[in-house]
């Protein structure tokens, strides 16, 4: 196995991260299909989206903390295989709320062992000076994989049905296993570098107030981001139903639009990181998260406006919602004690993805309480709730994070 350059290593891990995400958005991409076929309420539909992150949150503290003691490669390989197997399980055995929830939770466990452990595998093999940009590209590849998932799900469903959409989505994480095994050389963690605390003892992490401030910002970022990813197709379908037959792009498949929208994540994440290095993370997060919250409100109440306006607002929203991602995670990684970097990333993921659980469920609950998915007001209030949550992010960074430096 030949030695990879910094660029090659970052590229390989980004490709694998994108592959690992291809199975994750199949359900939200086909949400209207499942709501009709299984007669789901909005809350039930939101729960199936959110339970993915229950599996993630439950398992991520153990899986990511282990990377302080084991080569992260040993975590990533079986977890990526689980991502493939759980997608196949959904294809063959999901029949309603509870069976779908079980397979979605297993998919979440698979992502818990691939996302942050993959980042740890990358940063462990790079010099410290390369970490910030590596984090930016790696986290942006998450959005690329999600975009591929939306597109593949929509096209496969149109041609073959939802079962094939899930079954075919398992191919990408399967390929990820092959790539990781082929290009990532083993790197055992020396005993001397093991943390002094026991596994799952997160006291040093919580004591690091600067890193934890970014973790709390990550939680509200995820609540907003995954509310959008879970409900974007359903929102677009509703907005299309409010348009005249000759409206611009009204016949475009909603999953294709969602694909392109999610692709905004990569340039937005990279640009946000570059701005943060120049102007400082707190200021960039304040500007970006405030802009994102305001745009969420506009988007929610814009559903019945001409479709070209809806799409313009949606693309701007997708840009702002992703522009803080690498800035937040990079802040946590940079502030972490190197001995507890794996544990810090475990807490960052665990607490951060509590927002991913809550976001889709809160959004669905707001829809149900305010008239349902056919009511324009309900969509306005749903997106407004996501915007209100994300405004907490700058508050955490400016209060808890700044106080840690005094």
GROMACS .gro file of C-alpha atoms in nm, residues 38 48 66 142 174 183 196 199 216 226 286 316 320 333 341 351 383 389 399:
model
   19
   38UNK     CA    1  -4.845   0.390   0.475
   48UNK     CA    2  -3.907   0.798   1.088
   66UNK     CA    3  -1.286   0.440   2.066
  142UNK     CA    4  -2.151   1.498   0.347
  174UNK     CA    5  -2.040  -0.110  -0.021
  183UNK     CA    6  -0.621   0.319   0.032
  196UNK     CA    7  -0.580   0.917   3.082
  199UNK     CA    8  -1.380   0.521   2.792
  216UNK     CA    9  -2.408   2.344   2.113
  226UNK     CA   10  -3.207   1.815   0.894
  286UNK     CA   11  -2.331   3.536   1.382
  316UNK     CA   12  -3.009   3.101  -0.101
  320UNK     CA   13  -2.666   2.993   0.423
  333UNK     CA   14  -1.163   2.022   1.649
  341UNK     CA   15  -0.990   1.475   2.021
  351UNK     CA   16  -2.502   1.648   2.134
  383UNK     CA   17  -3.974   2.687   0.868
  389UNK     CA   18  -3.386   2.740   1.682
  399UNK     CA   19  -2.140   3.366   2.566
   0.00000   0.00000   0.00000
